[in-house]
Structure formats: C-alpha cells, structure tokens
PDB file of C-alpha atoms in Angstrom:
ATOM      1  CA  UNK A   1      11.292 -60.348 -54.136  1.00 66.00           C
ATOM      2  CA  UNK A   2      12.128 -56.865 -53.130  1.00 78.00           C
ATOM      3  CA  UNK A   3      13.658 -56.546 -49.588  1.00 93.00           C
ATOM      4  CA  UNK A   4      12.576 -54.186 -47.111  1.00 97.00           C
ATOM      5  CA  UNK A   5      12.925 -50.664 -48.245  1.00 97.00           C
ATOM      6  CA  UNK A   6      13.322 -47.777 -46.266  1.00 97.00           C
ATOM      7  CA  UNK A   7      13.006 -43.785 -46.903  1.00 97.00           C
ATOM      8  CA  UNK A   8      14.600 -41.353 -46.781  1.00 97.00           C
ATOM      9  CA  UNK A   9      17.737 -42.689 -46.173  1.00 96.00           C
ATOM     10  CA  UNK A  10      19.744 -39.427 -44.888  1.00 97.00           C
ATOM     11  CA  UNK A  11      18.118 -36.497 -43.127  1.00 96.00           C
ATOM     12  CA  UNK A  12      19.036 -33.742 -40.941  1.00 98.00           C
ATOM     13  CA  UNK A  13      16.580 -31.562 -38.662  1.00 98.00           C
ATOM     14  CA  UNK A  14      16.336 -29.463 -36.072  1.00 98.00           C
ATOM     15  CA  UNK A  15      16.081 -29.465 -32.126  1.00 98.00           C
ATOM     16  CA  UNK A  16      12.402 -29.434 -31.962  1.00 98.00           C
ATOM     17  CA  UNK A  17      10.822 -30.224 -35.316  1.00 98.00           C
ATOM     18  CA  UNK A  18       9.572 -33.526 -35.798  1.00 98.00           C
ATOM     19  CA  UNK A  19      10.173 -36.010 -38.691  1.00 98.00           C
ATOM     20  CA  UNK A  20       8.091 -39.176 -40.143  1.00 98.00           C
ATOM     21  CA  UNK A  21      10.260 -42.244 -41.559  1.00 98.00           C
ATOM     22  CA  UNK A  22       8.568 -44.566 -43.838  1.00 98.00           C
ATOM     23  CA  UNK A  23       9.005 -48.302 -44.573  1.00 98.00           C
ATOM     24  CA  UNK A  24       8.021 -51.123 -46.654  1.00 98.00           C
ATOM     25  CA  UNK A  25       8.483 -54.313 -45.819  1.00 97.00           C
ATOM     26  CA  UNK A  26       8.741 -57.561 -47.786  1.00 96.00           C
ATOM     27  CA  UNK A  27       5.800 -58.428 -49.563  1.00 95.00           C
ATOM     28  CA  UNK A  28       3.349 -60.943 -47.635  1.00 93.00           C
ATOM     29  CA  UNK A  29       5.103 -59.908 -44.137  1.00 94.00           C
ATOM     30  CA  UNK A  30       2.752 -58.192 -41.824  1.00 93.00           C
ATOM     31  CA  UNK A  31       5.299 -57.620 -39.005  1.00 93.00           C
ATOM     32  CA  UNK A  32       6.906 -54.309 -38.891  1.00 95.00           C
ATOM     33  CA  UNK A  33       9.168 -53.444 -36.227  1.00 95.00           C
ATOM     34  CA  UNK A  34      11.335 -50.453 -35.760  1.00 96.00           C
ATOM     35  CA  UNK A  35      15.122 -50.137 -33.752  1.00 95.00           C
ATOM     36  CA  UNK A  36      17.548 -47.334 -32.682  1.00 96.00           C
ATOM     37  CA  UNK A  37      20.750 -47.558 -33.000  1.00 94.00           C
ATOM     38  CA  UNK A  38      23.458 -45.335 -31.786  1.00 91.00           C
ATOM     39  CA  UNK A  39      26.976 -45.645 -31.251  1.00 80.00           C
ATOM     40  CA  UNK A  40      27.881 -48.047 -28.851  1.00 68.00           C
ATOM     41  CA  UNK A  41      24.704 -48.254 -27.829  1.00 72.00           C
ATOM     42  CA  UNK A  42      23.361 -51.567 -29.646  1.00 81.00           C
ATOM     43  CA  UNK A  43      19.913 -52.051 -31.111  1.00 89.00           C
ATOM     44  CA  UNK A  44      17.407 -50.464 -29.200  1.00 92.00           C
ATOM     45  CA  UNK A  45      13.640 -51.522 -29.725  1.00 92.00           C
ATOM     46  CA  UNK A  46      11.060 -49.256 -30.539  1.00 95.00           C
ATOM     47  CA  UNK A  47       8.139 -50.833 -31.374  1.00 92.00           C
ATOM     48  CA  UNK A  48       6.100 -53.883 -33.241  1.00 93.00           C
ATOM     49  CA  UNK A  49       3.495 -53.472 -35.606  1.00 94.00           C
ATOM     50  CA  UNK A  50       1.314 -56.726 -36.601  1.00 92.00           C
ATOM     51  CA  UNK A  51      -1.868 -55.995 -39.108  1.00 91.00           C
ATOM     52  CA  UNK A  52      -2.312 -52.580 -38.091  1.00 94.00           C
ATOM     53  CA  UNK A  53      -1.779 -53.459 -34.211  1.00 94.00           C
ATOM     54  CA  UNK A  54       0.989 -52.218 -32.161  1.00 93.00           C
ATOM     55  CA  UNK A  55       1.999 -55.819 -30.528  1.00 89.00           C
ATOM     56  CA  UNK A  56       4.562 -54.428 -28.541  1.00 88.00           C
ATOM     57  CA  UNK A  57       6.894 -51.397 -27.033  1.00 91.00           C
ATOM     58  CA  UNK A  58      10.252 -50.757 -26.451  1.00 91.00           C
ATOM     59  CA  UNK A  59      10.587 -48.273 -23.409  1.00 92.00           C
ATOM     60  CA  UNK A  60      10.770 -44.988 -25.498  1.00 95.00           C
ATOM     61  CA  UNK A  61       8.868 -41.420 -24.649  1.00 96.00           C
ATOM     62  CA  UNK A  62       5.763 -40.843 -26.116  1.00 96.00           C
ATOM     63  CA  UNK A  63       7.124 -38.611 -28.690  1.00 97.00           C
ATOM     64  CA  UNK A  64       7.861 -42.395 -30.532  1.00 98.00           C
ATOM     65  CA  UNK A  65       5.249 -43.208 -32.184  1.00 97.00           C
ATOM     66  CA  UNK A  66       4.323 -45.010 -35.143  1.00 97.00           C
ATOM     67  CA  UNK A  67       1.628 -46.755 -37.356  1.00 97.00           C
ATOM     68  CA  UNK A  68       0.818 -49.488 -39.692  1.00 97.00           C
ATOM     69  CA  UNK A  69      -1.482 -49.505 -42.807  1.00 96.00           C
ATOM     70  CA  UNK A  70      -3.365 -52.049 -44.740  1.00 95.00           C
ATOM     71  CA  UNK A  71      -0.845 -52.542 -47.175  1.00 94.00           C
ATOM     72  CA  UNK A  72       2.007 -53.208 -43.914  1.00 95.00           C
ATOM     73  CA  UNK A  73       3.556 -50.298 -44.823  1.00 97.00           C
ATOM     74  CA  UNK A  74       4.982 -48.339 -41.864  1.00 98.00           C
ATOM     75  CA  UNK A  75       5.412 -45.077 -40.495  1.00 98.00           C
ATOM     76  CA  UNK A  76       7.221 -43.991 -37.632  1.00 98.00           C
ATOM     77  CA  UNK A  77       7.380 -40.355 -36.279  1.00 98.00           C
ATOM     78  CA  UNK A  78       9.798 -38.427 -33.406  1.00 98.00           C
ATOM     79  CA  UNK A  79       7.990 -35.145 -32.515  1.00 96.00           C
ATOM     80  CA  UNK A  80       9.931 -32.319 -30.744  1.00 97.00           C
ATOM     81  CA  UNK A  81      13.754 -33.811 -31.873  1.00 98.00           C
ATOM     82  CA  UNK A  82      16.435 -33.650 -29.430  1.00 97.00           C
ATOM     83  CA  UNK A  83      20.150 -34.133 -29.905  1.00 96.00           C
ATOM     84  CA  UNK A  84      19.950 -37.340 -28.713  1.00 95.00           C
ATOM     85  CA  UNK A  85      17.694 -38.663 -31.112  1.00 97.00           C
ATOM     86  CA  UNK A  86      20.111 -38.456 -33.731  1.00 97.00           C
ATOM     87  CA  UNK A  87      20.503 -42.146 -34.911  1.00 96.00           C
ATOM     88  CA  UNK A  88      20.182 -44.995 -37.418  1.00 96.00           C
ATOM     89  CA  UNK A  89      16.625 -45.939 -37.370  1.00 97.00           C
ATOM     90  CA  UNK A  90      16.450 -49.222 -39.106  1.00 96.00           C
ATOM     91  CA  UNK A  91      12.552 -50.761 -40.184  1.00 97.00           C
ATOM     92  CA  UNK A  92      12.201 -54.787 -40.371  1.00 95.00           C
ATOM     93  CA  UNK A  93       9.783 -57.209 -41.279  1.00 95.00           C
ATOM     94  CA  UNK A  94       8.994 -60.744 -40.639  1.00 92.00           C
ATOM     95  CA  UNK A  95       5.890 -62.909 -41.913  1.00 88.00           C
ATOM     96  CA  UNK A  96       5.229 -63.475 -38.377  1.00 83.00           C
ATOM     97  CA  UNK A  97       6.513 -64.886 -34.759  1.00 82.00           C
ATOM     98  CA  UNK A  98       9.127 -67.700 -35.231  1.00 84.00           C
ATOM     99  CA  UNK A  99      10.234 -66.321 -38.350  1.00 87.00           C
ATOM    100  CA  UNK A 100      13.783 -64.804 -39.669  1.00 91.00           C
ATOM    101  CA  UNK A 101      13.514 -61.253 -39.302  1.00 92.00           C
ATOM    102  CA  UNK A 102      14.634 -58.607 -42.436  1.00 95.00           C
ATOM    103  CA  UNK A 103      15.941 -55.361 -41.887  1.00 95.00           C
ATOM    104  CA  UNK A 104      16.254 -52.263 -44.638  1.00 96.00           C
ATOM    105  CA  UNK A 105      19.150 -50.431 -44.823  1.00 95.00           C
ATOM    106  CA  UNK A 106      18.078 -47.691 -42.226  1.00 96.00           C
ATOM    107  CA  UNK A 107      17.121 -43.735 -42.093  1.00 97.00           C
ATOM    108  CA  UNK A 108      20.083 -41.774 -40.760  1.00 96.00           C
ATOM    109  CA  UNK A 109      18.756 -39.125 -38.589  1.00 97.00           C
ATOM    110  CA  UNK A 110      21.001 -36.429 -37.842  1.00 97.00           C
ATOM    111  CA  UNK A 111      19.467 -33.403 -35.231  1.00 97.00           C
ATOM    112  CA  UNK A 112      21.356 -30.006 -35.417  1.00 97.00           C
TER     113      UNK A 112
ATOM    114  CA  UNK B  15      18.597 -53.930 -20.478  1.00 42.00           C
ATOM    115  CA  UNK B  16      19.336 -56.108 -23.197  1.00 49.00           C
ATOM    116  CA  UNK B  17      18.218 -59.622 -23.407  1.00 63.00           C
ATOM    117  CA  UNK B  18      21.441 -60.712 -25.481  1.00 71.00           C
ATOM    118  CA  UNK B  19      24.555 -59.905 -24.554  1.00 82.00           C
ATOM    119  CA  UNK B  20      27.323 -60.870 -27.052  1.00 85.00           C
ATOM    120  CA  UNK B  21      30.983 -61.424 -25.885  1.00 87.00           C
ATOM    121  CA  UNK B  22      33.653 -60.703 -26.390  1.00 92.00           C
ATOM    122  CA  UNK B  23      32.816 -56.665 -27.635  1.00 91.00           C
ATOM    123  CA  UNK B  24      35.528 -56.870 -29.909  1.00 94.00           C
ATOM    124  CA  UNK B  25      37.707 -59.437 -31.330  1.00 96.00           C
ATOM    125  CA  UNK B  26      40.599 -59.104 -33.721  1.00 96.00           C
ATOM    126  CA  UNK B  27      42.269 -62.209 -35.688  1.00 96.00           C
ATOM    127  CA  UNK B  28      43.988 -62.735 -38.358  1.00 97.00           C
ATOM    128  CA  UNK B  29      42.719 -63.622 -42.095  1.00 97.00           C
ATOM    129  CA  UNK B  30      42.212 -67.799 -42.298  1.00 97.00           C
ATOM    130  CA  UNK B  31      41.695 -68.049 -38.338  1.00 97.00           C
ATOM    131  CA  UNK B  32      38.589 -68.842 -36.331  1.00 97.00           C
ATOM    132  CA  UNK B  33      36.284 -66.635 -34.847  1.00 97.00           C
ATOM    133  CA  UNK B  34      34.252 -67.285 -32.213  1.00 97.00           C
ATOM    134  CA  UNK B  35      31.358 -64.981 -30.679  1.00 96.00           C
ATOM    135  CA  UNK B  36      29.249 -66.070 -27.830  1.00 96.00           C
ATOM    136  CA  UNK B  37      25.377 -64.686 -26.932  1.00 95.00           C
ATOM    137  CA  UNK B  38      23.466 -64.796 -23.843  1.00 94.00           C
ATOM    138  CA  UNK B  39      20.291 -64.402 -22.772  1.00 92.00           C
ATOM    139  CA  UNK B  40      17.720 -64.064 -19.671  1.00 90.00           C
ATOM    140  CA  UNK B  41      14.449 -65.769 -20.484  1.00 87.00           C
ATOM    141  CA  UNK B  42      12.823 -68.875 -22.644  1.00 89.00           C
ATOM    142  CA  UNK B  43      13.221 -67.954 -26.464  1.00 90.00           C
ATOM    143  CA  UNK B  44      11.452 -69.364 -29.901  1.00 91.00           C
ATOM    144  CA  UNK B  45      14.280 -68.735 -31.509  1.00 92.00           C
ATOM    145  CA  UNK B  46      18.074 -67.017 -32.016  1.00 94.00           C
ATOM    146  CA  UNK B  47      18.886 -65.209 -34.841  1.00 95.00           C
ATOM    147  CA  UNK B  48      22.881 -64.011 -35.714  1.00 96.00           C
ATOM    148  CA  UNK B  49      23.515 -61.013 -37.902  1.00 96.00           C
ATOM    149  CA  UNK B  50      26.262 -58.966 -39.703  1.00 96.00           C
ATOM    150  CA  UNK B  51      25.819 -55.305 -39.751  1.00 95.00           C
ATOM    151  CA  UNK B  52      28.644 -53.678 -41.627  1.00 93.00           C
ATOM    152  CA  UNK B  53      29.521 -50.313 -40.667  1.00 87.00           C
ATOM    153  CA  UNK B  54      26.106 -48.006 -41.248  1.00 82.00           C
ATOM    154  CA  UNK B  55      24.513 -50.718 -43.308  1.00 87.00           C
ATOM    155  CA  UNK B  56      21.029 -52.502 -42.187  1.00 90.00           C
ATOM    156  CA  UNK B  57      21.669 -55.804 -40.318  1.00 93.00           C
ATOM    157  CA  UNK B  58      22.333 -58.851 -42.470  1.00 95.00           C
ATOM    158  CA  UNK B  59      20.250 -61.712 -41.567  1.00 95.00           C
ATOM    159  CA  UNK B  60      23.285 -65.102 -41.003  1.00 97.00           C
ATOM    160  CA  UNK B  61      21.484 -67.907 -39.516  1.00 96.00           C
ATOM    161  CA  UNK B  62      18.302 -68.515 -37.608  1.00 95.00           C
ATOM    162  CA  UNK B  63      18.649 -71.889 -34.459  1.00 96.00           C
ATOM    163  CA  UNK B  64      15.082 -72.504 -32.959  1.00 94.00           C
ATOM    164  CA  UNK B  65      14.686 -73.460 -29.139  1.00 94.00           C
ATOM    165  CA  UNK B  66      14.836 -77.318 -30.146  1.00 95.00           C
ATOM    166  CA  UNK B  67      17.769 -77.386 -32.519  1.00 97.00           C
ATOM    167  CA  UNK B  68      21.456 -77.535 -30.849  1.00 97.00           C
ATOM    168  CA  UNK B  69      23.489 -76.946 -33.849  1.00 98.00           C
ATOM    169  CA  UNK B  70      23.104 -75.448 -37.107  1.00 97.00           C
ATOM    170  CA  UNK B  71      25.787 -74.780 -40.486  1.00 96.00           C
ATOM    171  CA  UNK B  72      25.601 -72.339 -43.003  1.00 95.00           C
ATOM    172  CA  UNK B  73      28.959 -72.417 -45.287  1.00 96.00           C
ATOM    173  CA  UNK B  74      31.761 -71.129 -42.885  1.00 97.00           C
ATOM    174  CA  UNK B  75      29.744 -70.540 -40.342  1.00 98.00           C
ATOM    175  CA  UNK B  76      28.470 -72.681 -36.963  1.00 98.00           C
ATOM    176  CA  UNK B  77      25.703 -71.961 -34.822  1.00 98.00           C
ATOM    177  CA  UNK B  78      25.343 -74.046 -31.618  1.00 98.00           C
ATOM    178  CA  UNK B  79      22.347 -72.875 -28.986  1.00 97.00           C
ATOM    179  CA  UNK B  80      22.382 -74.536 -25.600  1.00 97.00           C
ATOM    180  CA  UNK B  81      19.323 -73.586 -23.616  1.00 95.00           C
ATOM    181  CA  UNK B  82      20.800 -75.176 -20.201  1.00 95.00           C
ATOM    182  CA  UNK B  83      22.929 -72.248 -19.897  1.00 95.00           C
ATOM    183  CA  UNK B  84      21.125 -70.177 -22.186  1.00 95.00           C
ATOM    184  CA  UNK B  85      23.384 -69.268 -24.398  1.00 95.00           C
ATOM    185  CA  UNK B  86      24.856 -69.256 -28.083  1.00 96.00           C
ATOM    186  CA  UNK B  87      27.733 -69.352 -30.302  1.00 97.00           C
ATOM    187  CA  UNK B  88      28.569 -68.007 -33.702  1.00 97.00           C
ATOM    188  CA  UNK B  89      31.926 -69.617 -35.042  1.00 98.00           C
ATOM    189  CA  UNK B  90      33.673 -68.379 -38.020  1.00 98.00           C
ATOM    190  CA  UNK B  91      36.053 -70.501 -39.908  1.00 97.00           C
ATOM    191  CA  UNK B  92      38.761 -69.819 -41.969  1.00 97.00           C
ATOM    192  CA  UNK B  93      37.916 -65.948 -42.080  1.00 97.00           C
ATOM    193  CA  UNK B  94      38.171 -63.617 -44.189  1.00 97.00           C
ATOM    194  CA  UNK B  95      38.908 -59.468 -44.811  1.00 96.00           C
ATOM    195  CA  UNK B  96      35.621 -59.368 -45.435  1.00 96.00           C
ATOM    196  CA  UNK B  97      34.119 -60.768 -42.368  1.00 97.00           C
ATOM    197  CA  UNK B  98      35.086 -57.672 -40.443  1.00 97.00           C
ATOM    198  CA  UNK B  99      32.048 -56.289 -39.249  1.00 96.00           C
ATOM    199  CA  UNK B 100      29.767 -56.349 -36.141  1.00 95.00           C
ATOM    200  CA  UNK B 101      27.934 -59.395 -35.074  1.00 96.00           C
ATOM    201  CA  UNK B 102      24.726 -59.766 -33.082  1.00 95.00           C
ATOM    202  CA  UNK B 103      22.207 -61.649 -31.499  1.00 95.00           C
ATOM    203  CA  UNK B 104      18.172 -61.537 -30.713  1.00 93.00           C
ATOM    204  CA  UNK B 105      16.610 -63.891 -29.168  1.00 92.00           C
ATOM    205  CA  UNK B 106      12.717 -63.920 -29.777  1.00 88.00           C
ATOM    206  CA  UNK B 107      10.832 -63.778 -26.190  1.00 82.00           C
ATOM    207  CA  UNK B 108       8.508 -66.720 -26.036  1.00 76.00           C
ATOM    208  CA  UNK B 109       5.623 -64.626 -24.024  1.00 70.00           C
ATOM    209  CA  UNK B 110       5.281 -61.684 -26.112  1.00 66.00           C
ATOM    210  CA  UNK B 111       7.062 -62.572 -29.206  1.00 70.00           C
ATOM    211  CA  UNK B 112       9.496 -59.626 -29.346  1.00 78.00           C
ATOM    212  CA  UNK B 113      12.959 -59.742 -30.406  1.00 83.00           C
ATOM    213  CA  UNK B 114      15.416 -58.286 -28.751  1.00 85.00           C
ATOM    214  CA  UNK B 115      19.323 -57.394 -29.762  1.00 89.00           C
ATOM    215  CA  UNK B 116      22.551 -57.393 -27.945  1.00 85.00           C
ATOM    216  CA  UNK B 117      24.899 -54.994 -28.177  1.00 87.00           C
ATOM    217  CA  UNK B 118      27.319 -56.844 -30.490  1.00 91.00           C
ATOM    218  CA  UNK B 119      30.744 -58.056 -31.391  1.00 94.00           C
ATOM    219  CA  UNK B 120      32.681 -55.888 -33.631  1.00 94.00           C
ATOM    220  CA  UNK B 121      35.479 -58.673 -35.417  1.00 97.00           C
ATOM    221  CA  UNK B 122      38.024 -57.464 -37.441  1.00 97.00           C
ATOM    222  CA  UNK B 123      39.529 -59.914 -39.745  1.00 97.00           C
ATOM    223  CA  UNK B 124      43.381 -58.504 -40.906  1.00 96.00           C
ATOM    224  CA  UNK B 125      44.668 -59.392 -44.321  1.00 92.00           C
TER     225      UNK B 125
END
C-alpha cells in the first residue's frame, strides 16, 4: 500500500506569489489534514479535510486555504507569500477519528 | 497553544541507555499517538495508546498514558545511534476530533 505522497517536495517563491501543494493520501483514508512546521516552532495545525468537508481549523489567516476532492486527494494553497511562511508543510491521512494518523514526507517551502 | 507539551526539549544519553520523554495535555483525548521525525523527514508514526489502555509495547519501546494527570510517557530502552531524532506527541481532542502536536523532544543517542 503506497503511503501518503506529497508534491513537490522542494520549492522556492517569492514575497507575494502564491503556491498550491498537493497530496495523496493512503488509499481508503478520507482524512486529510495539513501542519506547519518551522524551526522550533513544533507542528502547527492547519486544517482537516473529511469527504470533501473542512472538519476543522487551525488558527491561520485566510490566505490558508485548502480543498479536498472525490478521490481524497488534497490541495492546499498560501496566496500573497511572506517570509514567514517559509516552512515544512507536511499532508497526513487517517481512515478516520480514533485512527493512527500517516504523514508524507513534506513540501519544503522556501520564500525569497 | 499546544495541547501536548513534551518534556524534557532535549535529552542527550549515551548509546545502550534509557530514554525517557514525557507528554502532557489539557483536555479529554481518544487517543495519544508518539512519533519520530528525523531531521526534515515526515513524522514517523511509533505507537498509538487509546484513552482506556494504560500501557502499551512496541519492541524497545514503552508507552504508558495516565489520564489522572493527563499525561504520557515514551521510554526508550537500550538505545541506539539511530534513535537520535525528535519525538512528539498528539493527542486527538475528544469534541472535535482534531489532533494536535507538541513541540517535541529532540534525543540524541551518542555512539
């Protein structure tokens, strides 16, 4: 079974464009959820999506946002970048509450 | 703020000691989950102790949970090089489901 797969791995933009991550998640699992994480800074949550359905929200600006299709697969975008958004975004599935939770091996964001 | 918070923030032993990381928490949980994360890899999924369960094994490692005081611990034994990397916690909220993450324990294990 393939594990949760995340693209593109590196990327660098610039202060003010915006950029869309992608995930897959393990087959059968229709939780997606998506974390920041920065240096020192721990796992920060961004958001939850169950069958198309944002469940719930980590306290981020609007400019987080993200989506779910049919399939699970997820999308997450961060419009106008700022420095600070430069981070490891790391994508995880689960089949549903109560169960282990997967993570892929993260986008690295870098904002120049 | 964080719903887990692991302690120590860094611990440093020596290969074929113990290590022992503690987690806690604020509110009810379904469940606790430990990880490994080595350095700008995803997060490794370790063990998984449900609200009901006080104790669970996997190999070298020991996960106790003790709801009381709300709180966890991941024990190590007989460690290796190649534990060294961060460990967290997330504790799944029982109202809304979410998981949440600490801000880890970084363990180095020297050879």
């Amino acid at each position: 079974k393939a594990g949760v797969t995340q693209t593109p791995r590196y990327l660098i933009k610039t202060r003010g464009q915006q950029v869309t991550l992608s995930c897959s998640p393990i087959s059968g699992h229709r939780s997606v959820s998506w974390y920041q994480q920065t240096p020192g800074q721990g796992l920060q949550f961004l958001f939850e999506y169950f069958s198309e359905t944002q469940r719930n929200k980590g306290n981020f600006p609007g400019r987080f946002s993200g989506r779910q299709f049919s399939n699970s697969r997820s999308e997450m975008n961060v419009s106008t970048l700022e420095l600070g958004d430069s981070a490891l975004y790391l994508c995880a599935s689960r089949a549903g509450t109560g169960n282990t939770i997967y993570f892929g091996e993260g986008s690295w964001l870098t904002v120049v | 703020s964080q719903q887990g918070e692991e302690d120590p923030q860094a611990l440093s032993i020596q290969e074929g000691e113990n290590a022992t990381m503690n987690c806690s928490y604020k509110t009810s949980i379904n469940n606790l989950q430990w990880y490994r994360q080595n350095s700008g890899r995803g997060l490794v999924h370790l063990i998984l102790i449900r609200s009901n369960e006080r104790e669970k094994h996997s190999g070298r490692l020991r996960v106790t949970l003790d709801t009381s005081k709300k709180s966890s611990s991941l024990l190590i034994t007989a460690s290796r090089a190649a534990d060294t990397a961060s460990y967290f916690c997330a504790t799944e909220n029982t109202n809304a489901g979410k998981s949440t993450f600490g801000d880890g324990t970084t363990l180095t294990v020297k050879p």
